[in-house]
Amino acid sequence: MQTAKGRGARSNATGRYEPEQHESFDDGWTTDDAQAAPLRTTLTPEHARTIIARNDSPDIGFDRSINPYKGCEHGCIYCYARPSHAWMGLSPGLDFESKLFFKPEGPRLLEQELAARRYVCKRIHIGGNTDPYQPVERELKSTRSILEVMRRFNHPFSIITKSVLIARDADILGPMGQAGLASAFVSITTLDRGLARAMEPRASTPAKRLEAISRLADAGCPVGVGFAPVIPGLNDHELESVLEAAAKAGATRAMYVTLRLPLEIKDLFREWLADARPDRAARVMSLIRQTRGGRDYDADWSQRMKGTGPVAELIGARFKAAVKRYGLDAPLRPLDETQFRIPADARPQLELFG
């Protein structure tokens, strides 16, 4: 199997909605030591009509979110957002991590929606689907621009990432966090740099993510750690060590999600596992099925985030004990929706004379 350097997926099968299915294969003419052409990332503007997405899933703790980017160059092989690329006629495999979309009108759209007469303020979660701190965010500043609008309106928000780049925006997150208007989570799946590189090839290193937690905490922003996903037989043994390291860095809360393998992700993950960790592939898949009623995945809302059965229950018990041991059980402080204000220069023109 010839893999693209610095990428997570091992293939690029056609999306499930396409009438014809295409998949590359080895015909034997390419020598093992042949160098594949580097897979370059492309960035395409998406001209959206709205920026705030809404959901009514009962197991998700927010009903509105903003995703400055579609696709994710971090390339995490387990990413639950991969199947969404199929809606655009693209592959959830390599296309997902190399064909990115951004919303150049995002800040204007957000300001327009927040200033609407009927808008009701509720927490907005940033990064609920793909990571808001893509490597290209350094130049584009799409997420930064969204945060600047949130600051202007005193609008409460939460944000999650795997990138140390979030610390760049501590000048916004810190003061807003102190005012009860912002909170952050940094996802850390392993402290093993080698495993992180294989599983999340273009995300920040584990050490850099711990640095992000420290810098946000020092700035005054409440920050938690997400041990997500827990992959039985692969990273679950690190649960306690990750939470301990995060607590020492300044995290005050923690969460976890057991690996989910819906739609195309199950095949992509199996393919990666057989290539990257062949010695334990069968064991890992067996343990995963033990958390999903004997299947690769169970989409039931009542248990899809944690799983069921003895393996899932043990993970839950260990997490509960570690959270208490390391002081990651700080009371959840609701973000303050009463501070929301529409700036004078964002109000409809006629209202200025009211």
CSV table of C-alpha atoms in Angstrom, one decimal:
chain,number,residue,atom,x,y,z
A,1,MET,CA,0.0,0.0,0.0
A,2,GLN,CA,1.4,3.4,-1.0
A,3,THR,CA,0.5,6.1,1.4
A,4,ALA,CA,0.5,9.9,0.9
A,5,LYS,CA,3.2,11.4,3.1
A,6,GLY,CA,1.8,13.4,6.0
A,7,ARG,CA,-1.8,12.2,5.4
A,8,GLY,CA,-4.1,10.0,7.5
A,9,ALA,CA,-6.3,8.1,5.1
A,10,ARG,CA,-4.8,5.4,3.0
A,11,SER,CA,-7.4,5.7,0.1
A,12,ASN,CA,-9.7,8.0,-1.6
A,13,ALA,CA,-12.8,6.0,-2.5
A,14,THR,CA,-15.7,7.9,-4.2
A,15,GLY,CA,-18.3,9.4,-2.0
A,16,ARG,CA,-21.4,7.3,-1.3
A,17,TYR,CA,-23.8,9.6,-3.3
A,18,GLU,CA,-22.0,9.3,-6.6
A,19,PRO,CA,-23.5,7.2,-9.4
A,20,GLU,CA,-20.2,5.7,-10.3
A,21,GLN,CA,-17.6,4.4,-7.8
A,22,HIS,CA,-13.9,4.8,-8.4
A,23,GLU,CA,-11.0,3.5,-6.3
A,24,SER,CA,-7.3,3.3,-7.0
A,25,PHE,CA,-5.5,0.0,-6.9
A,26,ASP,CA,-2.0,-1.4,-7.4
A,27,ASP,CA,-1.7,-3.0,-10.8
A,28,GLY,CA,1.9,-4.2,-10.1
A,29,TRP,CA,3.7,-1.8,-12.5
A,30,THR,CA,4.8,0.6,-9.7
A,31,THR,CA,7.9,-0.4,-7.9
A,32,ASP,CA,7.8,-0.4,-4.1
A,33,ASP,CA,10.4,2.4,-3.8
A,34,ALA,CA,8.7,4.7,-6.3
A,35,GLN,CA,7.9,8.1,-4.9
A,36,ALA,CA,4.3,9.2,-5.1
A,37,ALA,CA,3.7,12.8,-6.1
A,38,PRO,CA,3.0,14.9,-3.0
A,39,LEU,CA,-0.7,15.4,-2.3
A,40,ARG,CA,-1.2,19.2,-2.1
A,41,THR,CA,-4.0,20.9,-0.2
A,42,THR,CA,-6.4,23.0,-2.2
A,43,LEU,CA,-8.5,25.8,-0.7
A,44,THR,CA,-11.8,26.8,-2.2
A,45,PRO,CA,-14.0,29.7,-1.1
A,46,GLU,CA,-17.6,28.7,-0.3
A,47,HIS,CA,-20.2,31.4,-0.8
A,48,ALA,CA,-22.6,30.5,2.0
A,49,ARG,CA,-25.9,32.3,2.8
A,50,THR,CA,-25.6,31.7,6.5
A,51,ILE,CA,-22.8,30.9,9.0
A,52,ILE,CA,-24.7,29.6,12.1
A,53,ALA,CA,-25.6,25.9,11.8
A,54,ARG,CA,-28.3,24.4,14.0
A,55,ASN,CA,-28.9,20.9,15.2
A,56,ASP,CA,-31.5,19.1,17.4
A,57,SER,CA,-29.5,16.0,18.4
A,58,PRO,CA,-30.4,15.1,22.0
A,59,ASP,CA,-26.9,14.0,22.9
A,60,ILE,CA,-25.1,17.1,21.8
A,61,GLY,CA,-24.7,19.9,24.3
A,62,PHE,CA,-25.4,22.8,22.0
A,63,ASP,CA,-28.0,23.6,19.3
A,64,ARG,CA,-25.9,26.0,17.2
A,65,SER,CA,-22.4,26.0,15.9
A,66,ILE,CA,-20.0,27.7,13.5
A,67,ASN,CA,-17.5,25.8,11.3
A,68,PRO,CA,-15.2,28.3,9.6
A,69,TYR,CA,-13.8,25.4,7.5
A,70,LYS,CA,-15.1,22.3,5.7
A,71,GLY,CA,-12.6,19.4,5.5
A,72,CYS,CA,-9.6,19.2,7.8
A,73,GLU,CA,-5.9,19.1,7.0
A,74,HIS,CA,-5.1,17.6,10.3
A,75,GLY,CA,-6.0,14.2,8.8
A,76,CYS,CA,-7.2,12.5,11.9
A,77,ILE,CA,-8.1,9.0,10.7
A,78,TYR,CA,-11.0,8.6,13.1
A,79,CYS,CA,-12.6,12.0,12.4
A,80,TYR,CA,-16.4,11.8,12.6
A,81,ALA,CA,-16.7,14.7,10.1
A,82,ARG,CA,-15.2,12.8,7.2
A,83,PRO,CA,-18.6,11.5,5.8
A,84,SER,CA,-19.8,15.1,5.4
A,85,HIS,CA,-17.4,15.5,2.4
A,86,ALA,CA,-19.6,13.0,0.4
A,87,TRP,CA,-22.3,15.7,0.4
A,88,MET,CA,-20.1,17.7,-1.9
A,89,GLY,CA,-19.3,14.8,-4.3
A,90,LEU,CA,-15.9,14.3,-2.7
A,91,SER,CA,-14.2,11.4,-0.9
A,92,PRO,CA,-14.3,11.2,2.9
A,93,GLY,CA,-10.7,9.8,2.5
A,94,LEU,CA,-7.9,11.8,1.1
A,95,ASP,CA,-10.2,14.5,-0.4
A,96,PHE,CA,-11.4,15.3,3.1
A,97,GLU,CA,-7.9,16.2,4.3
A,98,SER,CA,-6.7,17.8,1.1
A,99,LYS,CA,-9.7,19.7,-0.4
A,100,LEU,CA,-10.7,22.4,2.1
A,101,PHE,CA,-13.4,25.0,1.9
A,102,PHE,CA,-13.6,28.3,3.7
A,103,LYS,CA,-16.2,31.0,4.0
A,104,PRO,CA,-14.7,34.4,3.1
A,105,GLU,CA,-18.0,36.2,4.0
A,106,GLY,CA,-18.2,34.5,7.4
A,107,PRO,CA,-17.7,37.5,9.6
A,108,ARG,CA,-20.2,39.6,7.6
A,109,LEU,CA,-22.8,36.8,7.7
A,110,LEU,CA,-22.3,36.3,11.4
A,111,GLU,CA,-22.8,40.0,12.1
A,112,GLN,CA,-25.9,40.0,10.0
A,113,GLU,CA,-27.4,37.0,11.8
A,114,LEU,CA,-26.6,38.3,15.3
A,115,ALA,CA,-28.0,41.8,14.5
A,116,ALA,CA,-31.3,40.3,13.1
A,117,ARG,CA,-34.4,41.6,15.0
A,118,ARG,CA,-35.6,38.1,16.0
A,119,TYR,CA,-32.2,36.7,17.0
A,120,VAL,CA,-32.2,35.1,20.4
A,121,CYS,CA,-28.8,34.8,22.1
A,122,LYS,CA,-27.6,31.3,23.0
A,123,ARG,CA,-24.1,29.8,23.3
A,124,ILE,CA,-22.5,29.1,19.9
A,125,HIS,CA,-20.0,26.3,19.7
A,126,ILE,CA,-17.1,26.9,17.2
A,127,GLY,CA,-15.5,23.8,15.7
A,128,GLY,CA,-18.3,21.3,16.2
A,129,ASN,CA,-17.6,19.5,12.9
A,130,THR,CA,-14.1,20.3,11.7
A,131,ASP,CA,-11.2,22.0,13.5
A,132,PRO,CA,-11.4,25.8,13.4
A,133,TYR,CA,-7.6,26.1,13.6
A,134,GLN,CA,-6.4,24.6,10.3
A,135,PRO,CA,-2.8,25.2,9.4
A,136,VAL,CA,-4.0,27.7,6.8
A,137,GLU,CA,-5.7,29.7,9.6
A,138,ARG,CA,-2.3,31.3,10.2
A,139,GLU,CA,-2.7,33.2,6.9
A,140,LEU,CA,-6.5,33.3,6.4
A,141,LYS,CA,-7.5,34.2,10.0
A,142,SER,CA,-11.1,33.1,9.3
A,143,THR,CA,-11.6,31.8,12.8
A,144,ARG,CA,-9.9,34.9,14.3
A,145,SER,CA,-12.4,37.1,12.4
A,146,ILE,CA,-15.3,35.1,13.7
A,147,LEU,CA,-14.0,35.6,17.3
A,148,GLU,CA,-13.7,39.3,16.7
A,149,VAL,CA,-17.4,39.5,15.8
A,150,MET,CA,-18.3,37.5,18.9
A,151,ARG,CA,-16.3,40.0,21.0
A,152,ARG,CA,-18.0,43.0,19.5
A,153,PHE,CA,-21.4,41.5,20.3
A,154,ASN,CA,-20.5,40.1,23.8
A,155,HIS,CA,-21.7,36.8,22.5
A,156,PRO,CA,-21.0,33.7,24.5
A,157,PHE,CA,-19.2,30.9,22.7
A,158,SER,CA,-17.2,27.7,23.3
A,159,ILE,CA,-14.5,26.4,21.1
A,160,ILE,CA,-12.6,23.1,20.6
A,161,THR,CA,-9.3,22.3,18.7
A,162,LYS,CA,-6.3,20.1,18.4
A,163,SER,CA,-4.0,23.1,17.5
A,164,VAL,CA,-1.7,25.2,19.5
A,165,LEU,CA,-2.7,28.0,17.2
A,166,ILE,CA,-5.6,28.7,19.5
A,167,ALA,CA,-3.2,30.4,21.9
A,168,ARG,CA,-2.7,33.1,19.3
A,169,ASP,CA,-6.2,34.3,20.1
A,170,ALA,CA,-5.7,34.4,23.9
A,171,ASP,CA,-6.1,38.1,23.7
A,172,ILE,CA,-9.8,37.5,22.9
A,173,LEU,CA,-10.4,34.2,24.7
A,174,GLY,CA,-8.7,35.4,28.0
A,175,PRO,CA,-10.8,38.5,28.7
A,176,MET,CA,-14.0,36.9,27.3
A,177,GLY,CA,-13.3,33.9,29.5
A,178,GLN,CA,-12.9,36.0,32.6
A,179,ALA,CA,-16.2,37.8,31.7
A,180,GLY,CA,-18.0,34.5,31.5
A,181,LEU,CA,-18.4,34.7,27.8
A,182,ALA,CA,-16.0,32.0,26.5
A,183,SER,CA,-14.6,28.6,27.3
A,184,ALA,CA,-12.3,26.3,25.4
A,185,PHE,CA,-11.5,22.6,25.1
A,186,VAL,CA,-8.2,21.1,23.7
A,187,SER,CA,-8.4,17.6,22.4
A,188,ILE,CA,-5.5,15.3,23.4
A,189,THR,CA,-5.8,11.6,22.3
A,190,THR,CA,-2.3,10.5,23.3
A,191,LEU,CA,1.0,11.6,24.7
A,192,ASP,CA,2.9,9.3,22.4
A,193,ARG,CA,4.3,11.5,19.7
A,194,GLY,CA,4.7,8.5,17.3
A,195,LEU,CA,1.1,7.4,17.6
A,196,ALA,CA,-0.1,11.0,17.3
A,197,ARG,CA,1.9,11.5,14.1
A,198,ALA,CA,0.4,8.3,12.6
A,199,MET,CA,-3.1,8.9,13.7
A,200,GLU,CA,-3.3,12.8,13.5
A,201,PRO,CA,-0.5,13.6,11.0
A,202,ARG,CA,-0.9,17.3,10.7
A,203,ALA,CA,-2.3,18.3,14.1
A,204,SER,CA,-0.1,19.9,16.7
A,205,THR,CA,2.1,17.5,18.8
A,206,PRO,CA,0.8,16.4,22.2
A,207,ALA,CA,3.3,18.7,23.9
A,208,LYS,CA,2.1,21.7,21.9
A,209,ARG,CA,-1.5,21.0,22.8
A,210,LEU,CA,-0.5,20.9,26.5
A,211,GLU,CA,1.2,24.3,25.9
A,212,ALA,CA,-2.1,25.6,24.4
A,213,ILE,CA,-3.9,24.6,27.6
A,214,SER,CA,-1.4,26.4,29.7
A,215,ARG,CA,-1.4,29.6,27.7
A,216,LEU,CA,-5.2,29.8,27.7
A,217,ALA,CA,-5.4,29.1,31.4
A,218,ASP,CA,-2.8,31.8,32.1
A,219,ALA,CA,-4.8,34.2,30.0
A,220,GLY,CA,-7.9,33.5,32.2
A,221,CYS,CA,-9.9,31.4,29.8
A,222,PRO,CA,-11.6,28.3,31.4
A,223,VAL,CA,-10.1,25.4,29.5
A,224,GLY,CA,-10.8,21.7,29.5
A,225,VAL,CA,-9.2,18.6,27.9
A,226,GLY,CA,-11.0,16.2,25.6
A,227,PHE,CA,-9.7,12.6,25.6
A,228,ALA,CA,-11.5,11.9,22.4
A,229,PRO,CA,-11.8,9.4,20.9
A,230,VAL,CA,-10.9,6.6,23.3
A,231,ILE,CA,-9.8,3.7,21.1
A,232,PRO,CA,-9.8,0.5,23.1
A,233,GLY,CA,-6.6,-1.4,22.7
A,234,LEU,CA,-4.8,1.6,21.1
A,235,ASN,CA,-4.8,4.6,23.4
A,236,ASP,CA,-7.2,3.8,26.3
A,237,HIS,CA,-4.2,2.9,28.5
A,238,GLU,CA,-3.2,6.6,28.4
A,239,LEU,CA,-6.5,7.9,29.8
A,240,GLU,CA,-5.1,8.7,33.3
A,241,SER,CA,-1.7,10.0,32.0
A,242,VAL,CA,-3.4,12.4,29.5
A,243,LEU,CA,-5.8,13.8,32.1
A,244,GLU,CA,-3.0,14.2,34.7
A,245,ALA,CA,-0.8,16.1,32.2
A,246,ALA,CA,-3.7,18.3,31.2
A,247,ALA,CA,-4.5,19.1,34.8
A,248,LYS,CA,-0.9,20.1,35.5
A,249,ALA,CA,-1.1,22.4,32.4
A,250,GLY,CA,-4.1,24.2,33.8
A,251,ALA,CA,-7.2,22.3,32.6
A,252,THR,CA,-10.1,22.3,35.0
A,253,ARG,CA,-12.6,20.1,33.2
A,254,ALA,CA,-12.4,16.9,31.1
A,255,MET,CA,-14.6,14.9,28.7
A,256,TYR,CA,-14.3,11.8,26.6
A,257,VAL,CA,-15.9,10.1,23.7
A,258,THR,CA,-15.5,6.5,22.7
A,259,LEU,CA,-14.5,5.9,19.1
A,260,ARG,CA,-17.4,6.1,16.6
A,261,LEU,CA,-17.2,4.5,13.2
A,262,PRO,CA,-20.2,5.6,11.2
A,263,LEU,CA,-20.5,5.3,7.4
A,264,GLU,CA,-17.2,5.5,5.5
A,265,ILE,CA,-15.1,5.9,8.7
A,266,LYS,CA,-15.2,2.2,9.5
A,267,ASP,CA,-13.5,1.2,6.3
A,268,LEU,CA,-11.0,4.1,6.4
A,269,PHE,CA,-10.1,3.3,10.0
A,270,ARG,CA,-9.8,-0.5,9.4
A,271,GLU,CA,-7.5,0.2,6.4
A,272,TRP,CA,-5.3,2.6,8.4
A,273,LEU,CA,-5.2,0.2,11.4
A,274,ALA,CA,-4.0,-2.7,9.2
A,275,ASP,CA,-1.3,-0.6,7.7
A,276,ALA,CA,-0.2,1.5,10.8
A,277,ARG,CA,-0.7,-1.0,13.6
A,278,PRO,CA,-1.0,-4.5,12.0
A,279,ASP,CA,0.2,-6.3,15.1
A,280,ARG,CA,-2.9,-5.2,17.1
A,281,ALA,CA,-5.5,-4.5,14.4
A,282,ALA,CA,-7.6,-7.6,15.1
A,283,ARG,CA,-7.6,-6.9,18.8
A,284,VAL,CA,-8.5,-3.3,18.5
A,285,MET,CA,-11.5,-4.0,16.2
A,286,SER,CA,-12.7,-6.8,18.6
A,287,LEU,CA,-12.6,-4.4,21.6
A,288,ILE,CA,-14.4,-1.7,19.5
A,289,ARG,CA,-17.2,-4.1,18.6
A,290,GLN,CA,-17.5,-5.0,22.3
A,291,THR,CA,-18.5,-1.4,23.0
A,292,ARG,CA,-21.0,-1.4,20.2
A,293,GLY,CA,-23.1,-4.5,20.8
A,294,GLY,CA,-21.0,-6.7,18.6
A,295,ARG,CA,-21.1,-4.3,15.6
A,296,ASP,CA,-18.6,-1.8,14.3
A,297,TYR,CA,-21.0,1.0,15.2
A,298,ASP,CA,-24.4,1.7,16.8
A,299,ALA,CA,-25.9,5.1,16.0
A,300,ASP,CA,-28.4,5.0,18.8
A,301,TRP,CA,-28.4,8.5,20.4
A,302,SER,CA,-28.7,7.1,23.9
A,303,GLN,CA,-25.2,5.5,23.8
A,304,ARG,CA,-23.3,6.4,20.6
A,305,MET,CA,-20.9,8.8,22.5
A,306,LYS,CA,-19.9,6.3,25.2
A,307,GLY,CA,-20.8,2.8,24.0
A,308,THR,CA,-22.2,-0.1,26.1
A,309,GLY,CA,-20.9,-3.3,27.6
A,310,PRO,CA,-18.1,-4.1,30.1
A,311,VAL,CA,-15.3,-2.5,28.1
A,312,ALA,CA,-17.2,0.8,27.8
A,313,GLU,CA,-18.3,0.7,31.4
A,314,LEU,CA,-14.7,0.2,32.5
A,315,ILE,CA,-13.5,3.2,30.5
A,316,GLY,CA,-16.3,5.2,32.1
A,317,ALA,CA,-15.3,4.2,35.6
A,318,ARG,CA,-11.7,4.9,35.0
A,319,PHE,CA,-12.5,8.3,33.6
A,320,LYS,CA,-14.8,9.2,36.5
A,321,ALA,CA,-12.1,8.2,39.0
A,322,ALA,CA,-9.3,10.1,37.2
A,323,VAL,CA,-11.4,13.3,36.9
A,324,LYS,CA,-11.9,13.3,40.6
A,325,ARG,CA,-8.2,12.4,41.3
A,326,TYR,CA,-6.8,15.2,39.2
A,327,GLY,CA,-9.3,17.9,40.0
A,328,LEU,CA,-10.9,18.0,36.6
A,329,ASP,CA,-14.4,18.2,38.1
A,330,ALA,CA,-14.8,21.9,38.5
A,331,PRO,CA,-18.4,23.0,38.4
A,332,LEU,CA,-19.7,23.8,34.9
A,333,ARG,CA,-20.1,27.5,34.7
A,334,PRO,CA,-22.8,28.5,32.3
A,335,LEU,CA,-21.8,31.2,29.9
A,336,ASP,CA,-23.5,34.5,30.4
A,337,GLU,CA,-26.1,35.2,27.7
A,338,THR,CA,-27.3,38.4,29.4
A,339,GLN,CA,-24.3,40.4,28.2
A,340,PHE,CA,-25.2,40.1,24.6
A,341,ARG,CA,-25.4,43.5,22.9
A,342,ILE,CA,-25.8,44.7,19.3
A,343,PRO,CA,-23.2,47.4,18.6
A,344,ALA,CA,-24.7,50.6,17.4
A,345,ASP,CA,-22.9,50.4,14.1
A,346,ALA,CA,-24.4,46.9,13.4
A,347,ARG,CA,-28.0,47.9,13.9
A,348,PRO,CA,-30.3,48.4,10.9
A,349,GLN,CA,-30.1,52.0,9.8
A,350,LEU,CA,-33.7,53.0,10.7
A,351,GLU,CA,-33.2,51.8,14.3
A,352,LEU,CA,-30.7,54.6,14.9
A,353,PHE,CA,-33.6,57.1,14.7
A,354,GLY,CA,-35.9,55.1,17.0
